[in-house]
Coordinates of C-alpha atoms in Angstrom, one line a residue:
Chain K
M10 CA -9.8 8.6 -9.4
A11 CA -7.7 5.7 -8.0
K12 CA -8.5 2.4 -9.5
K13 CA -10.7 -0.2 -7.8
R14 CA -8.9 -3.0 -6.0
L15 CA -8.8 -6.7 -5.6
I16 CA -7.5 -7.7 -2.1
F17 CA -6.4 -11.0 -0.7
T18 CA -6.7 -11.4 3.1
L19 CA -4.4 -13.9 4.8
L20 CA -5.7 -15.2 8.2
Y21 CA -2.9 -16.0 10.6
N22 CA -3.2 -18.1 13.8
N23 CA -0.2 -18.9 15.9
G24 CA 2.2 -19.8 13.0
D25 CA -0.4 -21.2 10.6
F26 CA -2.6 -19.8 7.8
M27 CA -6.2 -20.5 8.2
L28 CA -9.5 -21.0 6.5
S29 CA -12.4 -19.4 8.1
R30 CA -16.1 -20.3 8.0
N31 CA -18.4 -18.0 10.0
F32 CA -15.3 -17.1 12.0
R33 CA -14.6 -20.7 12.9
L34 CA -11.0 -21.5 11.9
Q35 CA -9.4 -24.5 10.2
K36 CA -5.7 -24.8 9.6
A37 CA -4.6 -24.7 6.0
G38 CA -0.8 -24.7 6.4
N39 CA 2.3 -22.9 7.7
I40 CA 4.5 -20.4 5.9
N41 CA 6.5 -23.0 4.0
W42 CA 3.3 -24.5 2.8
L43 CA 2.0 -21.1 1.7
K44 CA 5.2 -20.2 -0.2
S45 CA 6.1 -23.6 -1.7
N46 CA 3.0 -25.8 -2.0
Y47 CA 0.4 -23.1 -2.4
N48 CA 2.7 -20.8 -4.5
F49 CA 1.4 -17.6 -2.9
K50 CA 3.8 -15.6 -5.1
R51 CA 1.6 -16.4 -8.1
I52 CA -1.5 -15.0 -6.3
A53 CA 0.5 -12.0 -5.0
F54 CA 1.1 -10.9 -8.7
S55 CA -2.7 -10.9 -9.3
I56 CA -3.9 -8.7 -6.5
D57 CA -3.7 -5.0 -5.8
E58 CA -3.2 -5.2 -2.1
L59 CA -2.6 -7.7 0.7
I60 CA -4.1 -7.8 4.2
I61 CA -2.6 -10.1 6.8
L62 CA -4.7 -10.5 10.0
D63 CA -3.6 -12.1 13.2
V64 CA -6.8 -13.9 14.2
S65 CA -5.1 -16.1 16.8
R66 CA -7.7 -17.2 19.3
N67 CA -5.3 -17.8 22.0
K68 CA -2.6 -15.4 23.2
R69 CA -1.1 -13.5 20.3
N70 CA 2.7 -13.6 19.7
L71 CA 3.5 -10.3 18.0
S72 CA 7.1 -10.9 17.1
C73 CA 6.2 -14.3 15.5
F74 CA 3.4 -12.6 13.5
C75 CA 5.8 -9.8 12.4
D76 CA 8.4 -12.4 11.3
H77 CA 5.6 -13.9 9.1
I78 CA 4.8 -10.4 7.7
K79 CA 8.4 -10.0 6.7
L80 CA 8.6 -13.4 5.0
I81 CA 5.5 -12.6 3.0
A82 CA 6.5 -9.0 2.2
E83 CA 9.8 -10.3 0.7
E84 CA 8.1 -11.4 -2.4
C85 CA 5.0 -9.2 -2.5
F86 CA 5.3 -5.9 -4.4
I87 CA 2.1 -4.3 -3.4
P88 CA 0.8 -2.3 -0.4
I89 CA 0.4 -4.6 2.7
A90 CA -1.9 -3.9 5.6
A91 CA -1.7 -5.9 8.8
G92 CA -3.4 -6.1 12.1
G93 CA -5.2 -8.1 14.6
G94 CA -5.4 -7.2 18.3
V95 CA -3.6 -3.9 17.9
V96 CA -3.6 -2.4 21.4
S97 CA -0.9 0.2 21.5
L98 CA 1.2 2.6 19.5
E99 CA 4.2 0.3 20.0
H100 CA 2.3 -2.6 18.7
A101 CA 1.3 -0.7 15.5
R102 CA 4.9 0.6 15.1
T103 CA 6.3 -3.0 15.3
I104 CA 3.9 -4.1 12.5
L105 CA 4.8 -1.1 10.3
N106 CA 8.5 -1.8 10.8
S107 CA 8.0 -5.4 9.5
G108 CA 7.1 -4.4 6.0
A109 CA 3.4 -3.4 6.4
D110 CA 2.2 0.0 5.0
K111 CA -1.1 0.1 6.8
I112 CA -2.6 -1.0 10.1
V113 CA -5.9 -2.8 10.4
V114 CA -7.9 -2.1 13.6
N115 CA -11.1 -3.6 14.9
T116 CA -11.7 -4.1 18.6
A117 CA -9.6 -1.0 19.5
L118 CA -12.1 1.2 17.5
L119 CA -14.5 0.7 20.4
K120 CA -12.2 -0.1 23.3
H121 CA -9.3 2.4 22.6
P122 CA -10.6 5.2 20.4
S123 CA -7.8 7.5 21.7
L124 CA -5.3 5.1 20.3
I125 CA -7.0 5.2 16.8
K126 CA -6.9 9.0 16.9
E127 CA -3.2 8.9 17.9
L128 CA -2.4 6.5 15.1
V129 CA -4.2 8.7 12.6
K130 CA -2.3 11.8 13.8
I131 CA 1.1 10.1 13.6
Y132 CA 0.8 8.0 10.5
G133 CA -2.0 9.7 8.6
S134 CA -5.5 8.5 7.8
Q135 CA -4.4 6.6 4.7
C136 CA -2.4 4.3 7.0
I137 CA -5.4 3.1 9.1
I138 CA -8.1 0.6 8.0
A139 CA -11.1 0.1 10.3
S140 CA -12.4 -3.4 10.2
I141 CA -16.1 -4.0 11.1
D142 CA -17.6 -7.5 11.4
V143 CA -21.3 -7.8 10.8
I144 CA -24.0 -10.4 11.3
K145 CA -27.5 -10.0 9.8
K146 CA -30.2 -11.1 12.3
E147 CA -33.6 -10.9 10.7
D148 CA -33.6 -7.4 9.3
Q149 CA -31.0 -6.0 11.8
L150 CA -27.3 -5.6 11.0
E151 CA -25.3 -6.2 14.2
C152 CA -21.7 -5.3 14.5
Y153 CA -19.1 -7.3 16.5
I154 CA -15.6 -6.9 17.9
S155 CA -13.2 -9.3 19.6
N156 CA -13.1 -11.9 16.7
G157 CA -16.9 -11.8 16.5
M158 CA -17.4 -12.6 20.1
E159 CA -18.7 -9.3 21.5
K160 CA -21.6 -7.3 20.1
V161 CA -21.4 -3.6 19.6
N162 CA -24.2 -1.7 21.3
Q163 CA -24.9 0.5 18.2
D164 CA -26.6 -0.2 15.0
F165 CA -24.6 -0.6 11.8
C166 CA -25.2 2.9 10.4
N167 CA -24.3 4.6 13.7
Y168 CA -21.3 2.4 14.3
I169 CA -19.8 3.1 10.8
K170 CA -20.3 6.8 11.3
Y171 CA -18.6 6.6 14.7
V172 CA -15.7 4.7 13.2
I173 CA -15.2 7.1 10.4
S174 CA -15.4 10.0 12.9
L175 CA -12.2 8.6 14.5
G176 CA -10.4 9.6 11.3
V177 CA -9.7 6.2 9.7
G178 CA -8.8 6.2 6.0
E179 CA -10.7 3.1 4.9
V180 CA -13.4 0.7 6.2
Y181 CA -13.2 -3.1 5.7
L182 CA -16.7 -4.5 6.0
N183 CA -16.8 -8.3 6.7
S184 CA -19.9 -10.4 6.9
I185 CA -19.6 -13.1 9.5
D186 CA -22.6 -14.9 8.1
K187 CA -21.2 -15.0 4.6
D188 CA -17.6 -15.6 5.7
G189 CA -16.2 -18.7 4.0
S190 CA -19.6 -19.6 2.5
G191 CA -18.6 -18.9 -1.1
Q192 CA -22.2 -17.6 -1.7
G193 CA -21.3 -14.1 -2.6
Y194 CA -20.9 -10.8 -0.6
M195 CA -23.5 -9.3 1.6
V196 CA -24.3 -6.5 -0.8
A197 CA -26.9 -5.3 1.7
L198 CA -24.1 -3.8 3.7
L199 CA -23.2 -1.5 0.8
E200 CA -26.9 -0.6 0.4
Q201 CA -26.9 0.9 3.9
L202 CA -24.3 3.4 3.0
D203 CA -25.0 6.8 1.5
N204 CA -22.9 9.6 0.1
S205 CA -22.0 10.9 3.5
V206 CA -19.5 8.0 3.6
K207 CA -16.4 9.6 2.1
V208 CA -13.8 6.9 2.9
P209 CA -13.1 3.9 0.6
I210 CA -15.1 0.8 1.5
I211 CA -13.7 -2.7 1.1
I212 CA -16.3 -5.5 1.1
A213 CA -15.3 -8.9 2.4
G214 CA -16.8 -12.2 3.3
G215 CA -18.4 -14.7 1.0
A216 CA -16.7 -14.4 -2.4
G217 CA -16.7 -17.9 -4.0
N218 CA -16.0 -17.1 -7.7
W219 CA -15.1 -14.3 -10.0
S220 CA -18.6 -13.1 -10.6
H221 CA -18.9 -12.4 -6.8
L222 CA -15.9 -10.2 -7.1
L223 CA -17.5 -8.5 -10.1
E224 CA -20.7 -7.9 -8.2
G225 CA -18.8 -6.4 -5.3
L226 CA -16.6 -4.2 -7.4
K227 CA -19.4 -2.9 -9.6
H228 CA -21.3 -1.5 -6.7
N229 CA -20.8 2.3 -6.6
M230 CA -20.3 2.3 -2.8
S231 CA -17.3 -0.1 -2.9
Q232 CA -13.8 0.7 -3.9
A233 CA -12.4 -2.8 -3.2
V234 CA -13.3 -6.4 -2.7
A235 CA -11.4 -8.9 -0.5
T236 CA -11.4 -12.6 -0.2
A237 CA -9.8 -14.7 2.6
N238 CA -10.6 -18.0 1.1
L239 CA -7.4 -19.9 0.3
F240 CA -9.1 -22.5 -1.8
N241 CA -11.8 -20.8 -3.9
F242 CA -9.2 -19.2 -6.1
I243 CA -6.5 -21.7 -6.0
G244 CA -3.9 -22.2 -8.7
E245 CA -4.7 -20.0 -11.7
G246 CA -8.0 -18.9 -10.0
F247 CA -6.8 -15.5 -9.2
P248 CA -5.0 -14.6 -12.4
N249 CA -8.0 -15.8 -14.3
A250 CA -10.5 -13.9 -12.1
R251 CA -8.5 -10.7 -12.6
R252 CA -8.4 -11.2 -16.3
R253 CA -12.2 -11.7 -16.4
L254 CA -12.8 -8.6 -14.3
L255 CA -10.7 -6.6 -16.8
E256 CA -12.6 -8.1 -19.7
N257 CA -15.7 -6.9 -18.0
S258 CA -14.3 -3.4 -18.3
L259 CA -13.6 -2.9 -14.6
D260 CA -11.2 -0.1 -13.9
L261 CA -8.4 -2.2 -12.3
A262 CA -4.7 -1.5 -12.5
T263 CA -2.9 -3.6 -15.1
W264 CA 0.6 -5.0 -15.3
S265 CA 2.3 -7.8 -17.0
V266 CA 2.1 -10.8 -14.7
D267 CA 4.1 -13.1 -16.9
K268 CA 6.9 -10.8 -17.9
V269 CA 10.0 -12.2 -16.2
V270 CA 11.8 -9.4 -14.5
S271 CA 15.3 -9.8 -13.4
V272 CA 18.4 -7.8 -13.8
N273 CA 20.9 -8.6 -16.5
D274 CA 24.5 -8.8 -15.4
Chain D
M6 CA 27.1 -1.4 -4.3
I7 CA 23.7 0.0 -4.4
V8 CA 23.0 1.9 -1.2
I9 CA 19.5 2.5 0.2
I10 CA 19.9 5.6 2.4
D11 CA 18.6 5.2 5.9
Y12 CA 17.7 8.4 7.6
G13 CA 14.9 7.2 9.9
M14 CA 12.0 7.7 7.5
G15 CA 10.3 5.1 5.5
N16 CA 9.9 1.6 4.4
L17 CA 13.5 0.6 3.5
F18 CA 12.7 -3.1 3.8
S19 CA 10.3 -3.1 0.9
V20 CA 12.8 -1.4 -1.4
Q21 CA 15.5 -3.9 -0.5
S22 CA 13.1 -6.8 -1.0
A23 CA 12.3 -5.6 -4.5
L24 CA 16.0 -5.4 -5.3
N25 CA 16.6 -8.8 -3.9
Y26 CA 13.8 -10.1 -6.1
L27 CA 15.6 -8.6 -9.1
G28 CA 18.7 -10.5 -8.0
V29 CA 20.6 -7.3 -7.0
S30 CA 22.4 -7.0 -3.8
S31 CA 22.1 -3.7 -1.9
Q32 CA 22.9 -2.2 1.5
I33 CA 20.7 -0.2 3.8
S34 CA 23.0 2.4 5.3
S35 CA 23.5 5.7 7.1
D36 CA 27.3 5.4 7.0
V37 CA 29.1 8.3 5.3
E38 CA 31.8 6.2 3.8
V39 CA 29.3 3.7 2.4
I40 CA 27.3 6.4 0.8
K41 CA 30.4 8.1 -0.7
T42 CA 31.5 5.0 -2.4
A43 CA 28.1 3.7 -3.6
S44 CA 27.6 2.9 -7.2
K45 CA 24.0 4.1 -7.0
L46 CA 21.9 5.8 -4.3
I47 CA 18.2 5.2 -3.5
L48 CA 16.5 7.7 -1.3
P49 CA 13.2 6.3 -0.1
G50 CA 10.9 8.1 2.4
V51 CA 7.5 8.2 4.0
G52 CA 6.5 11.1 6.3
S53 CA 6.9 14.8 6.4
F54 CA 9.4 16.8 4.2
Y55 CA 10.4 19.1 7.0
Q56 CA 11.2 16.2 9.4
A57 CA 13.1 14.3 6.7
M58 CA 15.4 17.3 5.9
E59 CA 15.9 17.9 9.6
N60 CA 17.1 14.3 10.0
L61 CA 19.3 14.5 6.9
R62 CA 20.9 17.8 8.0
K63 CA 21.4 16.9 11.6
S64 CA 23.0 13.6 10.8
G65 CA 25.3 15.3 8.2
L66 CA 23.9 13.0 5.5
A67 CA 22.5 15.9 3.5
K68 CA 26.0 17.3 2.9
I69 CA 27.5 13.9 1.9
I70 CA 24.6 13.1 -0.4
T71 CA 25.0 16.5 -2.2
E72 CA 28.7 16.0 -2.6
T73 CA 28.3 12.5 -3.8
V74 CA 25.7 13.4 -6.4
V75 CA 27.1 16.7 -7.5
Q76 CA 30.8 15.9 -7.6
K77 CA 30.9 12.2 -8.3
K78 CA 27.7 12.2 -10.4
T79 CA 26.5 9.1 -8.6
P80 CA 23.1 8.2 -9.9
I81 CA 20.3 8.8 -7.4
L82 CA 16.6 7.6 -7.4
G83 CA 14.2 9.4 -5.0
I84 CA 11.1 7.5 -4.1
C85 CA 7.9 9.2 -2.9
L86 CA 9.0 11.7 -0.2
G87 CA 12.6 10.9 -1.4
M88 CA 11.7 12.2 -4.8
Q89 CA 10.3 15.4 -3.3
L90 CA 13.4 16.0 -1.3
L91 CA 15.5 16.2 -4.5
A92 CA 13.5 19.4 -5.4
L93 CA 14.1 23.0 -4.3
S94 CA 11.6 23.2 -1.4
S95 CA 8.3 22.2 0.1
T96 CA 5.6 23.9 2.1
E97 CA 4.8 20.8 4.1
N98 CA 4.8 21.6 7.9
G99 CA 6.2 25.1 7.1
F100 CA 8.7 26.0 4.4
S101 CA 11.9 24.0 4.1
E102 CA 14.6 23.6 1.5
G103 CA 15.3 20.4 -0.2
F104 CA 18.5 19.2 -2.1
G105 CA 17.6 21.5 -5.0
F106 CA 18.9 19.0 -7.7
I107 CA 15.6 19.6 -9.5
S108 CA 14.4 23.1 -9.9
S109 CA 10.8 22.8 -9.0
V110 CA 8.9 23.2 -5.7
I111 CA 6.6 20.9 -3.8
K112 CA 3.2 22.1 -2.6
R113 CA -0.1 20.6 -1.4
F114 CA -2.6 19.5 -4.0
E115 CA -4.8 22.5 -4.9
L116 CA -8.2 21.1 -5.6
P117 CA -11.4 23.2 -6.0
P118 CA -13.6 23.0 -2.9
S119 CA -16.3 21.3 -5.0
S120 CA -13.9 18.5 -5.9
E121 CA -15.0 14.9 -5.0
L122 CA -11.3 13.9 -5.1
K123 CA -9.6 13.0 -1.9
I124 CA -6.3 14.1 -0.3
P125 CA -4.2 12.1 0.4
H126 CA -4.2 10.7 -3.1
V127 CA -3.9 6.9 -2.5
G128 CA -4.0 4.0 -4.9
F129 CA -3.0 2.7 -8.2
E130 CA -3.2 5.4 -10.9
Y131 CA -2.2 5.7 -14.5
V132 CA 1.1 7.5 -15.4
D133 CA 1.4 9.0 -18.8
I134 CA 4.9 8.8 -20.2
V135 CA 5.4 12.2 -21.8
K136 CA 9.0 12.0 -22.9
N137 CA 11.5 9.4 -24.0
C138 CA 13.6 8.3 -21.0
K139 CA 15.7 5.5 -19.6
L140 CA 13.8 5.0 -16.4
M141 CA 10.4 4.1 -18.0
E142 CA 11.8 2.0 -20.9
G143 CA 9.7 -1.0 -21.7
L144 CA 6.4 0.4 -20.3
G145 CA 4.9 1.7 -23.6
A146 CA 2.9 4.8 -23.4
G147 CA 2.3 4.6 -19.7
A148 CA 1.5 2.3 -16.8
D149 CA -0.3 2.0 -13.5
F150 CA 1.6 2.7 -10.2
Y151 CA 0.8 2.9 -6.5
F152 CA 0.7 6.4 -5.0
T153 CA 0.2 7.7 -1.5
H154 CA 0.8 11.4 -1.0
S155 CA -0.8 14.8 -0.2
Y156 CA 1.9 17.0 -1.7
R157 CA 3.0 17.1 -5.3
M158 CA 5.3 18.8 -7.8
K159 CA 2.9 20.5 -10.2
F160 CA 3.4 19.7 -13.9
E161 CA 4.5 22.9 -15.6
N162 CA 6.2 21.5 -18.7
Q163 CA 9.5 21.2 -16.9
P164 CA 12.0 19.7 -19.2
F165 CA 13.0 16.9 -16.7
T166 CA 9.4 15.6 -16.5
V167 CA 9.1 12.2 -18.1
G168 CA 5.8 10.9 -16.5
T169 CA 2.7 12.8 -15.4
C170 CA -0.4 11.8 -13.5
L171 CA -3.8 13.4 -13.1
H172 CA -5.5 14.0 -9.7
G173 CA -7.6 17.1 -10.2
E174 CA -4.4 18.7 -11.6
N175 CA -1.5 17.3 -13.6
F176 CA 1.5 16.6 -11.4
V177 CA 5.0 15.2 -12.0
A178 CA 4.9 11.5 -11.4
V179 CA 8.5 10.8 -12.7
F180 CA 11.4 13.0 -13.5
E181 CA 14.7 12.2 -15.0
D182 CA 17.5 14.8 -15.3
G183 CA 20.7 13.0 -16.4
Y184 CA 21.6 10.8 -13.5
V185 CA 19.1 12.4 -11.0
C186 CA 15.6 10.8 -11.1
G187 CA 12.6 10.3 -8.9
T188 CA 9.2 8.7 -8.8
Q189 CA 6.3 10.2 -6.8
F190 CA 4.8 6.6 -6.7
H191 CA 6.3 3.6 -5.0
P192 CA 7.9 1.3 -7.6
E193 CA 8.5 -1.3 -4.9
K194 CA 4.7 -1.4 -4.4
S195 CA 3.6 -1.4 -8.0
Q196 CA 4.0 -5.0 -9.1
T197 CA 6.0 -5.7 -12.3
N198 CA 5.5 -2.1 -13.5
G199 CA 7.6 -0.9 -10.6
L200 CA 10.1 -3.7 -10.8
I201 CA 10.8 -2.7 -14.4
I202 CA 11.6 0.9 -13.2
L203 CA 14.0 -0.4 -10.5
K204 CA 15.6 -2.7 -13.1
N205 CA 16.0 0.2 -15.5
F206 CA 17.6 2.4 -12.8
I207 CA 20.1 -0.4 -12.0
E208 CA 20.9 -1.3 -15.6
K209 CA 20.8 2.0 -17.5
F210 CA 22.2 4.5 -15.1

């Protein structure tokens, strides 16, 4: 069995990387800030996978987004998934040619299901991650598309079944209520799933500290946890969180973070 | 010059980024002269075996690669599909012949119907180092690497096998036969474990 995964999600908005709170965005800094001040490389060596989402609220600039994927991929030696507003095969191909290994789709799941099927056919299911944004209203789980703006007319369980039926390889479940709260994941989302769900599930939204990551990873329905909060795990936060998860006997991949690797002349 | 062979399949950019990180310059190329005079060759690849060999044959690159590897003994590292291409053949999308540098065949995983395991096999997985070798030096008894594949070279005690992995059945994760080597996983996507492999390929071959 493949190991469980710790994923970092970068939210990109017209040239800047963002903090998100219930899907309301706040600028954190640009690519230079991310690389130099924030030292993203250090975090990149403590995660299993990276997701980069173009959440631009205005018109998206694909070539600018792809330039940013390339700049990040240069010093990130893990699988990278990217997406945000993927509307065509050409759009997906451009992202994959920029150093991404997988495509993340959300709104297209409902609006362009034939595109999803085509992507699965061309690139394989392992290449396609379906992202589902959820809000809990009283006892109902509502799903949303279009950056959380448009409600899906199906309940959570039916929608996830529909999404999986399109052939996607993984599902990224994000709680809009918990997003940026730091209060922990909405584990209730995982509780809704049964053994008929055969694809890996990534739970996202709400992680504030390492014990939240632990709670998410320990659940038998999740294969991965993600956090998009740039400041909850700042500095040594991520290396330390990973170490603690390993100490709690979670089956994560291991590698030497501190071993300096360069080629001798 | 280390040459990353471009034949229209796969993520060449990531391999070059990893080499850049190691401080090694490399060239992505499909040029016959560049390949002939390379100090080392890297053959990456994502996609179908059949399509890959079609591309390599039609462009004339297959012949040049064979000549360079067989006659000049230029070290070659195959990655993922690139590793599989160095074998005799594959049954992916119908039977097709590979380079045949390594005498083993590629077939789809054969898991029992009751198996809960998934195909494609995707994710970080532990590789057992089963034999002393140059490529895996510095990694102890084994290490975790990132895989994504549906076809595999079954482990049958082949003498060139240096690393194995388990996914319902034992398969060859790494081979090293003199100056011909390959990894079923992606060293460029496997954190420092993978960077160590690339470093070994550059320094020790």
